Short mmCIF file of C-alpha atoms in Angstrom, two decimals:
data_model
loop_
_atom_site.label_atom_id
_atom_site.label_comp_id
_atom_site.label_asym_id
_atom_site.label_seq_id
_atom_site.Cartn_x
_atom_site.Cartn_y
_atom_site.Cartn_z
CA UNK A 417 -11.28 -35.72 36.83
CA UNK A 418 -8.10 -34.03 35.65
CA UNK A 419 -6.88 -34.88 32.19
CA UNK A 420 -3.32 -36.09 31.82
CA UNK A 421 -0.54 -33.85 30.58
CA UNK A 422 0.05 -34.62 26.94
CA UNK A 423 2.44 -37.58 27.03
CA UNK A 424 5.26 -37.69 24.47
CA UNK A 425 4.25 -39.52 21.31
CA UNK A 426 0.47 -38.96 21.67
CA UNK A 427 -1.27 -39.16 18.29
CA UNK A 428 -1.89 -35.54 17.46
CA UNK A 429 -2.06 -33.81 14.10
CA UNK A 430 -0.55 -35.04 10.85
CA UNK A 431 -1.07 -34.89 7.09
CA UNK A 432 -4.52 -35.94 5.84
CA UNK A 433 -4.37 -36.71 2.12
CA UNK A 434 -7.40 -38.97 1.49
CA UNK A 435 -10.32 -37.42 -0.49
CA UNK A 436 -12.33 -37.31 2.78
CA UNK A 437 -11.79 -38.09 6.44
CA UNK A 438 -12.34 -37.28 10.11
CA UNK A 439 -10.12 -36.04 12.92
CA UNK A 440 -10.59 -34.88 16.50
CA UNK A 441 -8.79 -33.45 19.52
CA UNK A 442 -6.66 -35.93 21.55
CA UNK A 443 -8.73 -38.22 23.88
CA UNK A 444 -12.02 -37.15 22.25
CA UNK A 445 -14.77 -37.58 23.47
CA UNK A 446 -12.84 -37.45 26.77
CA UNK A 447 -11.14 -34.34 28.09
CA UNK A 448 -8.22 -33.16 25.98
CA UNK A 449 -4.78 -33.02 27.70
CA UNK A 450 -3.14 -29.86 28.98
CA UNK A 451 -0.34 -28.07 27.12
CA UNK A 452 -1.03 -29.67 23.79
CA UNK A 453 -0.45 -28.33 20.31
CA UNK A 454 -1.57 -30.24 17.20
CA UNK A 455 -1.51 -29.28 13.52
CA UNK A 456 -3.47 -31.12 10.83
CA UNK A 457 -2.54 -30.36 7.21
CA UNK A 458 -5.31 -31.41 4.80
CA UNK A 459 -4.13 -31.87 1.21
CA UNK A 460 -6.51 -32.94 -1.57
CA UNK A 461 -6.08 -33.14 -5.35
CA UNK A 462 -4.86 -29.92 -6.96
CA UNK A 463 -7.70 -27.98 -8.57
CA UNK A 464 -10.08 -29.05 -5.80
CA UNK A 465 -10.91 -27.31 -2.53
CA UNK A 466 -11.34 -28.63 1.03
CA UNK A 467 -14.75 -28.50 2.75
CA UNK A 468 -14.42 -28.60 6.55
CA UNK A 469 -17.23 -28.98 9.11
CA UNK A 470 -17.46 -29.57 12.89
CA UNK A 471 -19.91 -32.02 14.51
CA UNK A 472 -18.82 -31.29 18.09
CA UNK A 473 -16.99 -28.33 19.61
CA UNK A 474 -16.26 -27.52 23.26
CA UNK A 475 -13.11 -25.63 24.30
CA UNK A 476 -12.28 -23.43 27.28
CA UNK A 477 -13.85 -19.99 26.70
CA UNK A 478 -12.05 -16.64 26.64
CA UNK A 479 -13.12 -13.36 24.98
CA UNK A 480 -10.04 -13.33 22.76
CA UNK A 481 -9.54 -17.15 22.70
CA UNK A 482 -6.18 -16.61 24.48
CA UNK A 483 -6.19 -19.89 26.50
CA UNK A 484 -7.36 -22.90 24.45
CA UNK A 485 -8.18 -22.33 20.80
CA UNK A 486 -8.62 -23.82 17.35
CA UNK A 487 -7.43 -21.99 14.22
CA UNK A 488 -8.35 -22.68 10.60
CA UNK A 489 -5.99 -21.59 7.80
CA UNK A 490 -6.41 -21.34 4.04
CA UNK A 491 -3.26 -23.15 2.94
CA UNK A 492 -0.19 -23.82 5.08
CA UNK A 493 -0.55 -23.16 8.80
CA UNK A 494 0.77 -20.33 10.91
CA UNK A 495 0.55 -17.65 8.25
CA UNK A 496 -1.51 -14.71 9.42
CA UNK A 497 -2.40 -13.77 5.85
CA UNK A 498 -4.21 -17.12 5.48
CA UNK A 499 -6.04 -17.21 8.83
CA UNK A 500 -9.77 -17.88 8.34
CA UNK A 501 -10.61 -17.69 12.05
CA UNK A 502 -9.72 -18.47 15.68
CA UNK A 503 -12.37 -20.26 17.80
CA UNK A 504 -13.01 -21.32 21.40
CA UNK A 505 -15.96 -21.84 23.80
CA UNK A 506 -19.07 -23.83 22.89
CA UNK A 507 -20.05 -22.27 19.53
CA UNK A 508 -18.76 -24.46 16.70
CA UNK A 509 -16.94 -22.77 13.80
CA UNK A 510 -19.00 -22.42 10.61
CA UNK A 511 -18.33 -24.80 7.72
CA UNK A 512 -15.28 -23.72 5.70
CA UNK A 513 -14.23 -24.16 2.10
CA UNK A 514 -10.59 -23.50 1.28
CA UNK A 515 -9.54 -21.24 -1.57
CA UNK A 516 -7.23 -23.99 -2.90
CA UNK A 517 -6.35 -27.62 -2.25
CA UNK A 518 -4.60 -27.16 1.11
CA UNK A 519 -6.11 -26.33 4.51
CA UNK A 520 -4.56 -26.40 7.99
CA UNK A 521 -6.16 -26.75 11.43
CA UNK A 522 -4.24 -25.92 14.63
CA UNK A 523 -5.44 -26.91 18.12
CA UNK A 524 -3.75 -25.61 21.27
CA UNK A 525 -4.50 -26.05 25.00
CA UNK A 526 -2.85 -24.33 27.96
CA UNK A 527 -2.07 -25.73 31.43
CA UNK A 528 -5.50 -25.05 33.01
CA UNK A 529 -9.15 -26.05 32.38
CA UNK A 530 -9.76 -28.84 29.86
CA UNK A 531 -12.96 -29.59 27.93
CA UNK A 532 -14.13 -32.35 25.62
CA UNK A 533 -12.60 -30.79 22.48
CA UNK A 534 -13.85 -31.18 18.93
CA UNK A 535 -14.68 -33.59 16.14
CA UNK A 536 -14.33 -32.51 12.50
CA UNK A 537 -14.86 -33.95 9.05
CA UNK A 538 -13.46 -32.85 5.68
CA UNK A 539 -14.02 -33.78 2.07
CA UNK A 540 -12.67 -32.85 -1.33
CA UNK A 541 -14.87 -30.48 -3.30
CA UNK A 542 -14.49 -30.21 -7.07
CA UNK A 543 -14.96 -26.47 -7.09
CA UNK A 544 -16.14 -23.49 -5.13
CA UNK A 545 -14.85 -22.30 -1.81
CA UNK A 546 -14.95 -19.66 0.86
CA UNK A 547 -12.75 -16.73 -0.11
CA UNK A 548 -12.09 -14.23 2.65
CA UNK A 549 -9.26 -12.24 1.04
CA UNK A 550 -9.68 -8.72 -0.29
CA UNK A 551 -9.00 -9.80 -3.84
CA UNK A 552 -8.59 -12.99 -5.83
CA UNK A 553 -9.40 -15.01 -8.93
CA UNK A 554 -11.95 -17.76 -9.56
CA UNK A 555 -12.41 -20.04 -12.56
CA UNK A 556 -14.84 -22.71 -13.61
CA UNK A 557 -13.65 -26.34 -13.12
CA UNK A 558 -10.89 -27.39 -15.57
CA UNK A 559 -10.70 -23.87 -17.09
CA UNK A 560 -9.61 -23.17 -19.84
CA UNK A 561 -10.53 -26.73 -20.85
CA UNK A 562 -14.25 -27.50 -21.22
CA UNK A 563 -16.04 -27.63 -17.85
CA UNK A 564 -17.63 -30.96 -16.75
CA UNK A 565 -21.35 -31.77 -17.06
CA UNK A 566 -23.62 -31.87 -13.99
CA UNK A 567 -21.35 -29.57 -11.99
CA UNK A 568 -22.45 -27.18 -9.27
CA UNK A 569 -20.00 -24.83 -7.56
CA UNK A 570 -20.49 -22.13 -4.93
CA UNK A 571 -17.98 -19.41 -4.12
CA UNK A 572 -18.81 -17.38 -1.05
CA UNK A 573 -16.68 -14.23 -1.06
CA UNK A 574 -16.37 -11.83 1.85
CA UNK A 575 -16.09 -11.76 5.59
CA UNK A 576 -12.66 -10.11 5.63
CA UNK A 577 -12.34 -7.69 8.52
CA UNK A 578 -12.81 -4.15 7.27
CA UNK A 579 -13.90 -5.40 3.84
CA UNK A 580 -16.10 -3.11 1.77
CA UNK A 581 -18.47 -3.79 -1.16
CA UNK A 582 -17.06 -6.32 -3.62
CA UNK A 583 -16.45 -5.80 -7.32
CA UNK A 584 -16.48 -8.78 -9.70
CA UNK A 585 -15.00 -8.53 -13.21
CA UNK A 586 -15.15 -11.36 -15.78
CA UNK A 587 -11.99 -11.64 -17.88
CA UNK A 588 -13.32 -14.54 -20.00
CA UNK A 589 -16.76 -16.12 -20.38
CA UNK A 590 -18.02 -18.91 -22.69
CA UNK A 591 -20.87 -21.21 -21.69
CA UNK A 592 -23.85 -22.96 -23.24
CA UNK A 593 -26.48 -20.37 -24.11
CA UNK A 594 -30.25 -20.54 -24.08
CA UNK A 595 -33.34 -18.48 -23.42
CA UNK A 596 -33.49 -17.56 -19.73
CA UNK A 597 -30.11 -19.29 -19.08
CA UNK A 598 -31.92 -22.48 -18.01
CA UNK A 599 -29.16 -24.96 -18.95
CA UNK A 600 -25.69 -23.82 -17.87
CA UNK A 601 -25.34 -20.53 -15.98
CA UNK A 602 -23.53 -18.34 -13.47
CA UNK A 603 -25.76 -16.62 -10.87
CA UNK A 604 -24.62 -13.78 -8.60
CA UNK A 605 -26.20 -12.90 -5.24
CA UNK A 606 -25.76 -9.72 -3.19
CA UNK A 607 -25.01 -11.49 0.10
CA UNK A 608 -23.70 -14.77 1.56
CA UNK A 609 -26.73 -16.98 0.65
CA UNK A 610 -29.22 -17.56 -2.19
CA UNK A 611 -31.88 -15.71 -0.16
CA UNK A 612 -29.97 -12.46 -0.85
CA UNK A 613 -31.08 -10.28 -3.80
CA UNK A 614 -29.96 -11.70 -7.15
CA UNK A 615 -27.53 -9.47 -9.05
CA UNK A 616 -27.67 -11.38 -12.32
CA UNK A 617 -27.81 -14.73 -14.15
CA UNK A 618 -25.57 -15.21 -17.17
CA UNK A 619 -24.83 -17.73 -19.94
CA UNK A 620 -23.71 -17.79 -23.57
CA UNK A 621 -20.53 -16.08 -24.81
CA UNK A 622 -21.16 -12.43 -23.87
CA UNK A 623 -19.07 -11.36 -20.89
CA UNK A 624 -21.25 -10.33 -17.94
CA UNK A 625 -20.98 -6.66 -16.91
CA UNK A 626 -18.81 -5.52 -13.98
CA UNK A 627 -20.83 -6.24 -10.82
CA UNK A 628 -20.58 -4.37 -7.50
CA UNK A 629 -22.24 -5.76 -4.36
CA UNK A 630 -23.91 -3.48 -1.81
CA UNK A 631 -22.59 -5.61 1.10
CA UNK A 632 -19.17 -7.10 1.96
CA UNK A 633 -20.48 -10.50 0.74
CA UNK A 634 -20.99 -11.96 -2.70
CA UNK A 635 -22.20 -15.46 -3.63
CA UNK A 636 -21.35 -16.92 -7.06
CA UNK A 637 -23.05 -20.12 -8.24
CA UNK A 638 -21.95 -22.01 -11.35
CA UNK A 639 -24.17 -24.80 -12.67
CA UNK A 640 -23.95 -27.04 -15.73
CA UNK A 641 -26.51 -29.56 -17.03
CA UNK A 642 -26.03 -33.05 -18.56
CA UNK A 643 -24.71 -31.99 -22.01
CA UNK A 644 -23.12 -29.24 -24.13
CA UNK A 645 -20.38 -27.34 -22.35
CA UNK A 646 -17.91 -24.59 -23.04
CA UNK A 647 -14.61 -23.09 -21.95
CA UNK A 648 -16.24 -21.68 -18.83
CA UNK A 649 -15.14 -18.47 -17.15
CA UNK A 650 -12.35 -16.62 -15.38
CA UNK A 651 -13.17 -13.75 -13.04
CA UNK A 652 -11.37 -11.41 -10.62
CA UNK A 653 -12.86 -9.95 -7.47
CA UNK A 654 -11.64 -7.21 -5.17
CA UNK A 655 -12.88 -5.23 -2.22
CA UNK A 656 -13.46 -1.65 -3.34
CA UNK A 657 -11.69 1.01 -1.33
CA UNK A 658 -8.75 -0.91 0.08
CA UNK A 659 -7.48 -2.88 -2.85
CA UNK A 660 -8.53 -0.98 -5.95
CA UNK A 661 -8.44 2.80 -5.93
CA UNK A 662 -8.15 5.66 -8.43
CA UNK A 663 -6.66 9.01 -7.37
CA UNK A 664 -7.09 12.23 -9.34
CA UNK A 665 -6.09 14.81 -6.70
CA UNK A 666 -2.72 16.59 -6.83
CA UNK A 667 -1.58 14.79 -3.68
CA UNK A 668 -2.67 11.72 -1.75
CA UNK A 669 -1.62 8.75 0.31
CA UNK A 670 -2.60 5.11 0.63
CA UNK A 671 -1.39 1.85 2.16
CA UNK A 672 -1.62 -1.88 1.67
CA UNK A 673 -4.85 -3.56 2.93
CA UNK A 674 -5.06 -3.77 6.75
CA UNK A 675 -1.77 -1.80 7.18
CA UNK A 676 0.02 -1.76 9.61
CA UNK A 677 -1.41 -5.22 10.36
CA UNK A 678 -0.37 -8.05 8.05
CA UNK A 679 -1.84 -7.89 4.54
CA UNK A 680 -3.92 -10.88 3.30
CA UNK A 681 -2.37 -13.49 1.02
CA UNK A 682 -3.46 -14.12 -2.56
CA UNK A 683 -3.99 -10.45 -3.43
CA UNK A 684 -3.73 -8.42 -6.57
CA UNK A 685 -4.39 -4.78 -5.70
CA UNK A 686 -4.08 -1.73 -7.95
CA UNK A 687 -3.76 1.97 -7.18
CA UNK A 688 -4.04 4.24 -10.21
CA UNK A 689 -2.90 7.87 -10.01
CA UNK A 690 -4.29 10.00 -12.86
CA UNK A 691 -3.32 13.67 -12.94
CA UNK A 692 -4.00 16.47 -15.49
CA UNK A 693 -1.93 16.49 -18.70
CA UNK A 694 1.61 17.79 -18.23
CA UNK A 695 1.91 16.69 -14.63
CA UNK A 696 4.23 13.92 -13.48
CA UNK A 697 3.71 11.77 -10.37
CA UNK A 698 6.32 11.60 -7.60
CA UNK A 699 5.85 8.71 -5.17
CA UNK A 700 7.34 8.62 -1.66
CA UNK A 701 7.75 5.32 0.23
CA UNK A 702 7.11 6.07 3.92
CA UNK A 703 7.28 2.45 5.10
CA UNK A 704 7.62 -0.93 3.39
CA UNK A 705 7.92 -4.52 4.56
CA UNK A 706 6.92 -7.29 2.15
CA UNK A 707 8.00 -10.92 1.92
CA UNK A 708 11.70 -11.00 0.97
CA UNK A 709 13.46 -11.99 -2.22
CA UNK A 710 13.71 -15.56 -3.49
CA UNK A 711 16.89 -17.25 -2.31
CA UNK A 712 16.97 -19.18 -5.60
CA UNK A 713 16.60 -16.35 -8.11
CA UNK A 714 17.30 -13.24 -6.03
CA UNK A 715 14.12 -11.74 -7.50
CA UNK A 716 10.87 -10.52 -5.96
CA UNK A 717 9.11 -13.76 -6.93
CA UNK A 718 6.74 -14.08 -3.97
CA UNK A 719 5.13 -10.79 -2.84
CA UNK A 720 6.01 -7.60 -4.70
CA UNK A 721 5.00 -4.01 -5.37
CA UNK A 722 5.45 -2.75 -8.94
CA UNK A 723 5.17 0.74 -10.44
CA UNK A 724 4.22 1.21 -14.11
CA UNK A 725 4.41 4.41 -16.13
CA UNK A 726 1.33 5.37 -18.13
CA UNK A 727 -1.39 3.87 -15.96
CA UNK A 728 -1.49 0.24 -17.18
CA UNK A 729 0.60 -2.90 -16.65
CA UNK A 730 1.58 -2.61 -20.33
CA UNK A 731 3.45 0.60 -19.50
CA UNK A 732 7.17 0.67 -18.80
CA UNK A 733 8.17 -0.77 -15.41
CA UNK A 734 9.57 1.99 -13.17
CA UNK A 735 10.50 -0.46 -10.43
CA UNK A 736 9.58 -3.63 -8.55
CA UNK A 737 10.25 -4.03 -4.83
CA UNK A 738 9.93 -6.56 -2.02
CA UNK A 739 11.40 -7.29 1.40
CA UNK A 740 12.19 -4.56 3.87
CA UNK A 741 13.79 -1.70 2.03
CA UNK A 742 14.18 2.04 2.42
CA UNK A 743 13.35 3.32 -1.04
CA UNK A 744 14.17 6.55 -2.85
CA UNK A 745 11.20 8.42 -4.35
CA UNK A 746 10.10 7.42 -7.87
CA UNK A 747 8.86 9.89 -10.50
CA UNK A 748 6.74 8.96 -13.53
CA UNK A 749 7.49 10.21 -17.03
CA UNK A 750 3.81 10.80 -17.78
CA UNK A 751 0.74 12.07 -15.90
CA UNK A 752 -0.36 8.54 -14.97
CA UNK A 753 1.19 5.95 -12.70
CA UNK A 754 -0.06 2.51 -11.65
CA UNK A 755 1.07 0.69 -8.50
CA UNK A 756 0.29 -3.04 -8.30
CA UNK A 757 0.65 -5.24 -5.20
CA UNK A 758 0.89 -9.02 -5.75
CA UNK A 759 0.91 -11.39 -2.77
CA UNK A 760 1.20 -15.16 -3.00
CA UNK A 761 -0.35 -17.90 -0.87
CA UNK A 762 1.81 -17.59 2.23
CA UNK A 763 4.13 -15.41 4.35
CA UNK A 764 2.35 -12.10 4.85
CA UNK A 765 4.10 -9.01 6.27
CA UNK A 766 3.23 -5.51 7.46
CA UNK A 767 2.89 -4.02 3.97
CA UNK A 768 3.52 -0.45 2.92
CA UNK A 769 2.51 3.17 3.34
CA UNK A 770 2.92 5.51 0.37
CA UNK A 771 2.24 9.15 -0.46
CA UNK A 772 2.42 10.92 -3.80
CA UNK A 773 2.43 14.47 -5.11
CA UNK A 774 1.85 15.80 -8.60
CA UNK A 775 4.92 17.51 -10.08
CA UNK A 776 3.60 20.73 -11.66
CA UNK A 777 4.56 21.13 -15.34
CA UNK A 778 6.85 24.14 -15.74
CA UNK A 779 9.55 25.54 -17.99
CA UNK A 780 12.56 27.01 -16.19
CA UNK A 781 15.39 28.75 -18.04
CA UNK A 782 18.05 31.29 -17.14
CA UNK A 783 20.55 33.77 -18.54
CA UNK A 784 23.73 34.99 -16.82
CA UNK A 785 21.62 37.37 -14.74
CA UNK A 786 17.95 36.26 -14.73
CA UNK A 787 15.51 33.41 -14.00
CA UNK A 788 12.58 32.78 -16.42
CA UNK A 789 9.78 30.50 -15.13
CA UNK A 790 6.61 29.56 -17.04
CA UNK A 791 3.70 27.41 -15.82
CA UNK A 792 0.58 26.74 -17.92
CA UNK A 793 -2.41 28.47 -16.30
CA UNK A 794 -4.60 25.39 -16.98
CA UNK A 795 -2.30 23.30 -14.75
CA UNK A 796 -3.08 25.58 -11.80
CA UNK A 797 -6.46 26.83 -12.98
CA UNK A 798 -7.89 27.19 -9.50
CA UNK A 799 -5.03 29.34 -8.17
CA UNK A 800 -4.63 33.12 -8.07
CA UNK A 801 -1.29 34.39 -9.39
CA UNK A 802 -0.18 35.53 -5.90
CA UNK A 803 -0.22 31.84 -4.80
CA UNK A 804 2.80 31.24 -7.06
CA UNK A 805 5.96 33.09 -6.03
CA UNK A 806 9.74 32.83 -6.07
CA UNK A 807 11.53 33.24 -2.75
CA UNK A 808 9.13 35.73 -1.19
CA UNK A 809 5.42 36.57 -1.73
CA UNK A 810 6.45 39.93 -3.20
CA UNK A 811 7.90 38.05 -6.18
CA UNK A 812 4.55 36.64 -7.35
CA UNK A 813 3.83 35.36 -10.84
CA UNK A 814 2.24 37.50 -13.54
CA UNK A 815 -0.32 36.18 -16.03
CA UNK A 816 0.84 36.45 -19.64
CA UNK A 817 -1.49 34.78 -22.14
CA UNK A 818 -1.93 31.14 -21.12
CA UNK A 819 0.98 31.08 -18.70
CA UNK A 820 1.96 32.20 -15.24
CA UNK A 821 5.35 33.89 -15.63
CA UNK A 822 8.08 34.88 -13.22
CA UNK A 823 11.01 36.87 -14.61
CA UNK A 824 13.50 38.03 -11.96
CA UNK A 825 17.11 39.08 -11.61
CA UNK A 826 19.44 36.94 -9.49
CA UNK A 827 19.90 39.72 -6.92
CA UNK A 828 16.20 39.63 -5.94
CA UNK A 829 13.54 37.16 -4.76
CA UNK A 830 15.58 35.27 -2.17
CA UNK A 831 18.13 33.91 -4.63
CA UNK A 832 21.54 32.98 -3.29
CA UNK A 833 24.83 31.87 -4.73
CA UNK A 834 26.19 28.45 -3.74
CA UNK A 835 29.01 26.15 -4.76
CA UNK A 836 27.93 22.65 -5.77
CA UNK A 837 30.35 20.12 -7.24
CA UNK A 838 32.96 22.91 -7.48
CA UNK A 839 30.59 24.94 -9.64
CA UNK A 840 29.00 28.28 -8.80
CA UNK A 841 25.20 28.07 -9.03
CA UNK A 842 22.32 30.42 -8.29
CA UNK A 843 19.53 28.83 -6.21
CA UNK A 844 16.05 29.92 -5.16
CA UNK A 845 12.79 28.31 -4.02
CA UNK A 846 9.55 28.43 -5.99
CA UNK A 847 6.44 28.19 -3.81
CA UNK A 848 3.04 27.01 -5.08
CA UNK A 849 0.36 27.47 -2.43
CA UNK A 850 -2.49 24.95 -2.79
CA UNK A 851 -3.81 25.69 0.75
CA UNK A 852 -7.57 25.61 1.29
CA UNK A 853 -9.02 27.23 4.43
CA UNK A 854 -7.01 26.11 7.46
CA UNK A 855 -5.37 23.23 5.55
CA UNK A 856 -1.89 24.50 4.69
CA UNK A 857 -0.49 22.83 1.59
CA UNK A 858 2.50 24.62 0.08
CA UNK A 859 4.61 22.78 -2.47
CA UNK A 860 8.25 23.83 -2.87
CA UNK A 861 10.50 23.51 -5.90
CA UNK A 862 14.19 24.32 -5.94
CA UNK A 863 15.14 26.24 -9.10
CA UNK A 864 18.83 26.30 -9.95
CA UNK A 865 20.89 28.05 -12.60
CA UNK A 866 24.47 27.62 -13.68
CA UNK A 867 25.06 31.12 -15.16
CA UNK A 868 28.22 30.27 -17.10
CA UNK A 869 26.41 27.60 -19.09
CA UNK A 870 22.98 29.28 -18.86
CA UNK A 871 21.58 25.91 -17.74
CA UNK A 872 18.55 25.76 -15.42
CA UNK A 873 16.90 22.87 -13.53
CA UNK A 874 13.98 22.44 -11.15
CA UNK A 875 13.40 19.80 -8.41
CA UNK A 876 10.42 19.14 -6.15
CA UNK A 877 11.91 19.45 -2.66
CA UNK A 878 8.87 19.46 -0.39
CA UNK A 879 5.36 18.51 -1.34
CA UNK A 880 2.73 17.76 1.28
CA UNK A 881 4.00 16.37 4.56
CA UNK A 882 4.33 12.75 3.37
CA UNK A 883 7.63 13.61 1.68
CA UNK A 884 9.23 13.71 5.10
CA UNK A 885 12.55 12.43 3.86
CA UNK A 886 12.95 15.16 1.25
CA UNK A 887 11.81 17.78 3.72
CA UNK A 888 14.25 16.47 6.30
CA UNK A 889 17.14 16.59 3.83
CA UNK A 890 16.01 20.06 2.79
CA UNK A 891 15.81 21.14 6.40
CA UNK A 892 19.30 19.82 7.15
CA UNK A 893 20.68 21.71 4.14
CA UNK A 894 18.82 24.83 5.22
CA UNK A 895 20.11 24.50 8.80
CA UNK A 896 23.66 24.01 7.53
CA UNK A 897 23.30 27.08 5.31
CA UNK A 898 21.84 29.04 8.23
CA UNK A 899 24.71 27.77 10.43
CA UNK A 900 27.28 28.83 7.85
CA UNK A 901 25.56 32.21 7.54
CA UNK A 902 25.49 32.47 11.36
CA UNK A 903 29.20 31.66 11.51
CA UNK A 904 29.96 34.30 8.90
CA UNK A 905 27.73 36.77 10.72
CA UNK A 906 29.46 35.98 14.03
CA UNK A 907 32.87 36.36 12.40
CA UNK A 908 31.84 39.76 11.05
CA UNK A 909 30.46 40.71 14.48
CA UNK A 910 33.67 39.51 16.11
CA UNK A 911 35.78 41.52 13.67
CA UNK A 912 33.72 44.63 14.39
CA UNK A 913 33.90 44.19 18.17
CA UNK A 914 37.70 43.75 17.99
CA UNK A 915 38.00 47.01 16.05
CA UNK A 916 35.81 48.82 18.59
CA UNK A 917 37.82 47.35 21.51
CA UNK A 918 41.15 48.39 19.95
CA UNK A 919 39.76 51.83 19.16
CA UNK A 920 38.69 52.30 22.79
CA UNK A 921 42.13 51.18 24.01
CA UNK A 922 43.89 53.67 21.66
CA UNK A 923 41.50 56.45 22.72
CA UNK A 924 42.13 55.66 26.44
CA UNK A 925 45.91 55.69 25.81
CA UNK A 926 45.67 59.08 24.10
CA UNK A 927 43.61 60.49 26.97
CA UNK A 928 46.23 59.22 29.48
CA UNK A 929 49.07 60.83 27.48
CA UNK A 930 47.15 64.13 27.35
CA UNK A 931 46.48 63.94 31.10
CA UNK A 932 50.20 63.25 31.89
CA UNK A 933 51.36 66.08 29.58
CA UNK A 934 48.83 68.40 31.28
CA UNK A 935 50.15 67.52 34.75
CA UNK A 936 53.78 68.07 33.66
CA UNK A 937 52.93 71.45 32.16
CA UNK A 938 51.12 72.46 35.32
#
């Protein structure tokens, strides 16, 4: 028999706020109606999580669940960063625990093929949960107040698409001690269940060591007995590789987790760039789209990307960004820079793509006639001197003591005179060739001198290809200069050709006069 079209006013979805309850698809156990969409928002006491399970499940099947489907969200519905899964067919979804006190379930049917639908039950859980994000924070119940007696919590971390091994770091730890940790304890397992290898069992007041799983799953169990408690614990986890990286190479690039797909919610990711002493770090923003600014404060209160000088969050803030912005490059004042991405519980976006290049430490000075450039050899220890040159390869650096040195007159090495801001300046390009094998990697610095003041400056104009914007600007300038040079060249050519043409005309006139005079004389 055909099910009815969903009539207006059918009981479907709603807010479920009791500590436990049941809900099902419309008409269950009969066939659900066509063209139906229902959303259930489950809200339990703050500090608790929601445990969701399915006793019956039968929806129309499709490989990608494109027809009829059920979706489960951590938190408010319809936010891709919170999606725990999309389900259809006859295989029931696994039990879910939310990461906080809100969970949403969305059911949708199309206009063809109806089945019997689903029946689900939920309950409030004091602690624990299923955490599928790439990073997050967990705490014992009531932390930092004393945890309750006779508690047992399970946090199952992992299952994010593309997730790698997980790292767990305890920021605070204080529990009842005891030989063998038989009373209160935290146990860690290298997988989704207690049958996985145990990574450790901890109690007392010593913080457990940093733990790294060998799989994309980690199970954390917290248990307390009938007496004597403590403050409990606070721990952070992150998926190595996508959300927590350290870079030590002179150039590199990275992006937000799952870029260009939407990043997960509830993240704290860190990218640390650590270069040799003397270097500075220049960061280029190739693409960025985060959740926008708060309409109340105008600040980046929801999701944001921050840059800190010096490699820690205690360093000076170089900038904080959100929304969809086209950003100018940022340069650190030291050889270390830390980028931190914070995302909140809802509204995920595409994220960002970033590249960086190390700015080579150098000393550039000038006189009224010469450039002087010095670079510490240890900064470019792996390079031969002929890989560092001004203007042309024939103007390569010399080694003098601990420095590469270039000392040239303005009339050599590709220097040219330009007017900038109504001032005459001498400009050239310093090339540092980091290429290895077939991988071309030539960094370019513009060196500039104002001879009257004997003031010199240097600017990174083109690092590796990520700095497309700078290269493009540089290219435009170069093309304009070439165009101006071409115009001048054409004007000179035109002047020359006019002179030749006039000369030929005069010569022809003279020849005609001579010929006429000759005829008259004859």
